[in-house]
PDB file of C-alpha atoms in Angstrom:
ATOM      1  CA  UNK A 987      88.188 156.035 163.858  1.00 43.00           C
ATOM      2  CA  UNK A 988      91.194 158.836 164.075  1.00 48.00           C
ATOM      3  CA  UNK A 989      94.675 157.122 163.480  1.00 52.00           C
ATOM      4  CA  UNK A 990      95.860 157.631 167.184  1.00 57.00           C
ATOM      5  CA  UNK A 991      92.597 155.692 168.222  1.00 69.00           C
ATOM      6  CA  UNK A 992      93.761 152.490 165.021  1.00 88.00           C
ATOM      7  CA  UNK A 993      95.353 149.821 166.188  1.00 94.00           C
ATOM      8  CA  UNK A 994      98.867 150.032 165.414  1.00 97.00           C
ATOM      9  CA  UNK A 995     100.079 147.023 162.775  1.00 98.00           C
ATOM     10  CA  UNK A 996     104.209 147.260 162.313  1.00 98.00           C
ATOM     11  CA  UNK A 997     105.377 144.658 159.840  1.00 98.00           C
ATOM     12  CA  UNK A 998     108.572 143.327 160.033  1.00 97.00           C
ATOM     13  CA  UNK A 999     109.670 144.013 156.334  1.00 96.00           C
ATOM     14  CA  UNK A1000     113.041 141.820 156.021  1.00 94.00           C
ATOM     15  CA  UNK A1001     111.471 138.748 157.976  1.00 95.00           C
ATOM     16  CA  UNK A1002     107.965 138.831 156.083  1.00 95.00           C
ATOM     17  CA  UNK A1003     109.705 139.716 152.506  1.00 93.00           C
ATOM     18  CA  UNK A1004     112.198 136.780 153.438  1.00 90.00           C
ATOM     19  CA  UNK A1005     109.215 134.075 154.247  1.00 88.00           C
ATOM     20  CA  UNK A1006     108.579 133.771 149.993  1.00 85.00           C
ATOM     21  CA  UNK A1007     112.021 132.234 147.971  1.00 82.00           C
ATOM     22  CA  UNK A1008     110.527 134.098 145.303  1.00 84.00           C
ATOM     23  CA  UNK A1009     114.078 136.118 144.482  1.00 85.00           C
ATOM     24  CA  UNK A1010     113.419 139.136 146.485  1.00 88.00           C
ATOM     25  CA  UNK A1011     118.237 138.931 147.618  1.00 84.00           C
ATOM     26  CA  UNK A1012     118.398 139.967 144.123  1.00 90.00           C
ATOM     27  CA  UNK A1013     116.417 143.270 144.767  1.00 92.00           C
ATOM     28  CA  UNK A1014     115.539 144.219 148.156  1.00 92.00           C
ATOM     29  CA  UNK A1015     114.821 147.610 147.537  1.00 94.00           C
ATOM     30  CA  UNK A1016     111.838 146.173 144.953  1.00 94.00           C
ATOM     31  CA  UNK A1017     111.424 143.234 147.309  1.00 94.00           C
ATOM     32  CA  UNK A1018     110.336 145.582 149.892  1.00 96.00           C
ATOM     33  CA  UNK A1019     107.870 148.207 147.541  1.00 95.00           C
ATOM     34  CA  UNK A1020     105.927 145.596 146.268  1.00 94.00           C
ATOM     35  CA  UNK A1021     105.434 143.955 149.783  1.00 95.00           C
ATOM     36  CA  UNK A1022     104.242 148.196 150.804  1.00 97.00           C
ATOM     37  CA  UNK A1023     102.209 147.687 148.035  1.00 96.00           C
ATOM     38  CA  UNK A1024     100.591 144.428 149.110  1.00 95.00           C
ATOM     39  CA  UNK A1025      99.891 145.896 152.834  1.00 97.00           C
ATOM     40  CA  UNK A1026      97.712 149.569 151.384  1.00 96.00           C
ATOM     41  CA  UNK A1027      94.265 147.187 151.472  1.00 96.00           C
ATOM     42  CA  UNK A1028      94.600 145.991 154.777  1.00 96.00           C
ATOM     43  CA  UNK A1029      95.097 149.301 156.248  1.00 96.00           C
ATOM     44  CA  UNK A1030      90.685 150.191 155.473  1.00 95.00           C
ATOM     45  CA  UNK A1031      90.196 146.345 155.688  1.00 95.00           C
ATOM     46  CA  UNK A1032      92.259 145.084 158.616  1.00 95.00           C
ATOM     47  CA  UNK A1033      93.618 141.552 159.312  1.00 94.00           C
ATOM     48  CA  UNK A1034      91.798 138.498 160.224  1.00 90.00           C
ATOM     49  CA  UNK A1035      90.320 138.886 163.230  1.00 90.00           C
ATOM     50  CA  UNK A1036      90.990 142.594 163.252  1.00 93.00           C
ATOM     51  CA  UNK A1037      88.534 145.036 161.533  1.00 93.00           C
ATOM     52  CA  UNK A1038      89.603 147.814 159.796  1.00 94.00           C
ATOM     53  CA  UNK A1039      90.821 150.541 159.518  1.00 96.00           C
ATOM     54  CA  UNK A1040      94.655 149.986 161.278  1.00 96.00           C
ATOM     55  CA  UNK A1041      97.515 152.112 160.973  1.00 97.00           C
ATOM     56  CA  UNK A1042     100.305 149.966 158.895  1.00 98.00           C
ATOM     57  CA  UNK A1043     104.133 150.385 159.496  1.00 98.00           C
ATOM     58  CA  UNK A1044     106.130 148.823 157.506  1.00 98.00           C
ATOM     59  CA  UNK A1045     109.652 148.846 159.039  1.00 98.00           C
ATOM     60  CA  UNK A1046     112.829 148.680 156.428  1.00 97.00           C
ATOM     61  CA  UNK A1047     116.460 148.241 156.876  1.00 95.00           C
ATOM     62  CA  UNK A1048     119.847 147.558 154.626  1.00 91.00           C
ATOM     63  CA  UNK A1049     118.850 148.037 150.936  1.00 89.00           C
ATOM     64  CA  UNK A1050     114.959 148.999 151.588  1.00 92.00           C
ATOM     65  CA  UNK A1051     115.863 151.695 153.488  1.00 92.00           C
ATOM     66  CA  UNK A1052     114.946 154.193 150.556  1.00 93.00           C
ATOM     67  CA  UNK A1053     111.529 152.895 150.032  1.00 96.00           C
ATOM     68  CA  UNK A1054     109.380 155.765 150.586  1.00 96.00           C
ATOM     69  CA  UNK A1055     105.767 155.716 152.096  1.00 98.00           C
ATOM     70  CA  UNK A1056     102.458 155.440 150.563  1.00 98.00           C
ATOM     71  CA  UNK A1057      98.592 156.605 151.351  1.00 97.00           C
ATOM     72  CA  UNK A1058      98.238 153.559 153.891  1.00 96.00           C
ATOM     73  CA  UNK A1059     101.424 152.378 154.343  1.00 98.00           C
ATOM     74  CA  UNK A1060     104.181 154.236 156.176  1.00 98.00           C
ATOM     75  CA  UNK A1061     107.706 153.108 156.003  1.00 98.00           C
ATOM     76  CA  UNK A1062     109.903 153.512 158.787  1.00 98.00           C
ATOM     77  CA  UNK A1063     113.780 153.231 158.062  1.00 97.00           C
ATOM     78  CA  UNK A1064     115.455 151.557 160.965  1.00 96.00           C
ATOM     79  CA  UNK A1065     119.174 153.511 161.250  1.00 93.00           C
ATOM     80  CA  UNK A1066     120.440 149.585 162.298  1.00 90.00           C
ATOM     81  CA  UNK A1067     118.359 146.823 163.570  1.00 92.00           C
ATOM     82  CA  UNK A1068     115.178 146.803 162.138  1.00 95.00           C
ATOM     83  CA  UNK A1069     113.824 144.490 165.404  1.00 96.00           C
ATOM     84  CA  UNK A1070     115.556 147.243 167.946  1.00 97.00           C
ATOM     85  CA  UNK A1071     113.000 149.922 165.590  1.00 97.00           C
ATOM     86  CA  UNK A1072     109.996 147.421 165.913  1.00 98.00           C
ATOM     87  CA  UNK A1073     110.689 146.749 169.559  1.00 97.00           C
ATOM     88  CA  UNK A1074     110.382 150.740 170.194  1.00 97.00           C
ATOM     89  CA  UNK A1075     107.510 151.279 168.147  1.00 97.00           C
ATOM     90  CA  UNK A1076     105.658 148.335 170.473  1.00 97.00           C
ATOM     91  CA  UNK A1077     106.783 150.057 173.640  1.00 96.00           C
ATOM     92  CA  UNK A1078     105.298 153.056 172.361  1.00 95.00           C
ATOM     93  CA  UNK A1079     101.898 152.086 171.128  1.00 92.00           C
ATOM     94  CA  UNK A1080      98.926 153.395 171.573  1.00 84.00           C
ATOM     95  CA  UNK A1081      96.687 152.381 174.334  1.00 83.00           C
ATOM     96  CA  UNK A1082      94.161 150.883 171.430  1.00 83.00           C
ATOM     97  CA  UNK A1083      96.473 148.014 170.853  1.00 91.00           C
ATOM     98  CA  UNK A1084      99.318 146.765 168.927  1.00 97.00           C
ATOM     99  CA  UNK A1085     100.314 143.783 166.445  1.00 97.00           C
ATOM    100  CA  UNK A1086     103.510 143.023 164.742  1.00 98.00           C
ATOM    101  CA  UNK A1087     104.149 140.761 161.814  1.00 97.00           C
ATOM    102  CA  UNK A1088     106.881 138.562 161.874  1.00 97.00           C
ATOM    103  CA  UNK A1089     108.188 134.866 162.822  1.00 93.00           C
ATOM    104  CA  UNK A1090     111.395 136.116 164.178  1.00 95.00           C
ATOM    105  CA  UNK A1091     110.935 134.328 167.573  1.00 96.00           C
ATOM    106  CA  UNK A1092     112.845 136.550 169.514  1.00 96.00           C
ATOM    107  CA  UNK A1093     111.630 139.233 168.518  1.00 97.00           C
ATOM    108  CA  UNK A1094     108.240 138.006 168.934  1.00 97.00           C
ATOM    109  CA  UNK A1095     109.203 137.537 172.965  1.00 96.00           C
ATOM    110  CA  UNK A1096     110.433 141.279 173.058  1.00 96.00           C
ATOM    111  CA  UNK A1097     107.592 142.450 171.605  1.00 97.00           C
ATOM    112  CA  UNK A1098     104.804 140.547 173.428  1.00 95.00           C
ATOM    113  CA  UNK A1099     106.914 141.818 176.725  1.00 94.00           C
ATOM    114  CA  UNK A1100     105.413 145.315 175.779  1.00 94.00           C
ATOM    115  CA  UNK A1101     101.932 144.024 175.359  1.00 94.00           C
ATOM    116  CA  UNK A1102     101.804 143.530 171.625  1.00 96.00           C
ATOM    117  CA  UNK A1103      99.908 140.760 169.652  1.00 95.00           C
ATOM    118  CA  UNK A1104     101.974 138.803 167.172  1.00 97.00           C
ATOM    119  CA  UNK A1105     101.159 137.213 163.964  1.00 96.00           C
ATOM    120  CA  UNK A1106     103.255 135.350 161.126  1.00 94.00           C
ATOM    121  CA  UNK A1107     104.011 136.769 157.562  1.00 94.00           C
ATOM    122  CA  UNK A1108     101.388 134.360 156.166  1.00 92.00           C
ATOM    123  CA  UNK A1109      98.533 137.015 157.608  1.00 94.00           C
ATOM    124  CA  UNK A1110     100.173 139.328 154.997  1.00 93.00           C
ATOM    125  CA  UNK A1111     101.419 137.210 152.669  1.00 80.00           C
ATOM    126  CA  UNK A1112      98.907 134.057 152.354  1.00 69.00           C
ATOM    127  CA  UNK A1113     101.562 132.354 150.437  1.00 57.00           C
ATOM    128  CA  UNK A1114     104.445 132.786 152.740  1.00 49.00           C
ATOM    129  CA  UNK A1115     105.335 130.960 156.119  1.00 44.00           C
ATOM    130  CA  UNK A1116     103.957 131.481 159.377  1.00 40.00           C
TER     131      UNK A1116
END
């Protein structure tokens, strides 16, 4: 499958990184490479209930705005909001589908207006919240 033809996954870095207490306000910049990191697999794999291979974005803002992309994983610095960034990228999604990660709620309603699927951080991040 090409990438245009992948369903497009865009992850919601600050509200997924944010769902763990782990420490990540006391480094967001690392906070948000090692959650890149954790996304590469999924990008041959796919998510449950969607088969690989997906195209992964990874949107950043504030301090992770300097984390750079990866074979997988591409990083998208928002220039402000990081949900005005996501809600763009859903307009603009290929006709093969689109799903964002996040519990933001409102952003979740913005997104879904555009036609995109949404699941919680825990589909990433099995130990987080959905």
């Amino acid at each position: 499958m090409s990438e245009d033809a992948a369903v497009l996954v865009i992850v919601d870095g600050a509200n997924v990184v944010g769902s763990v207490p782990d420490g990540w306000w006391r480094d967001r910049h690392g906070a948000a490479e090692r959650l890149r990191d954790s996304l590469v697999p999924y990008a041959a794999d796919g998510l449950p209930g969607l088969p690989g291979p997906v195209r992964i974005v990874l949107v950043v803002e504030g301090a992770a705005r300097g984390v750079g992309s990866v074979a997988g994983v591409e990083v998208a610095p928002a220039p402000g909001s990081g949900d005005d960034l996501i809600a763009e990228l859903a307009a603009a999604a290929p006709e093969s589908g689109c799903v964002v990660v996040t519990a933001d709620r409102g952003l979740r309603q913005r997104v879904e207006a555009y036609g995109a699927r949404c699941v919680g951080p825990r589909t990433v991040r099995p130990w987080g919240v959905s």
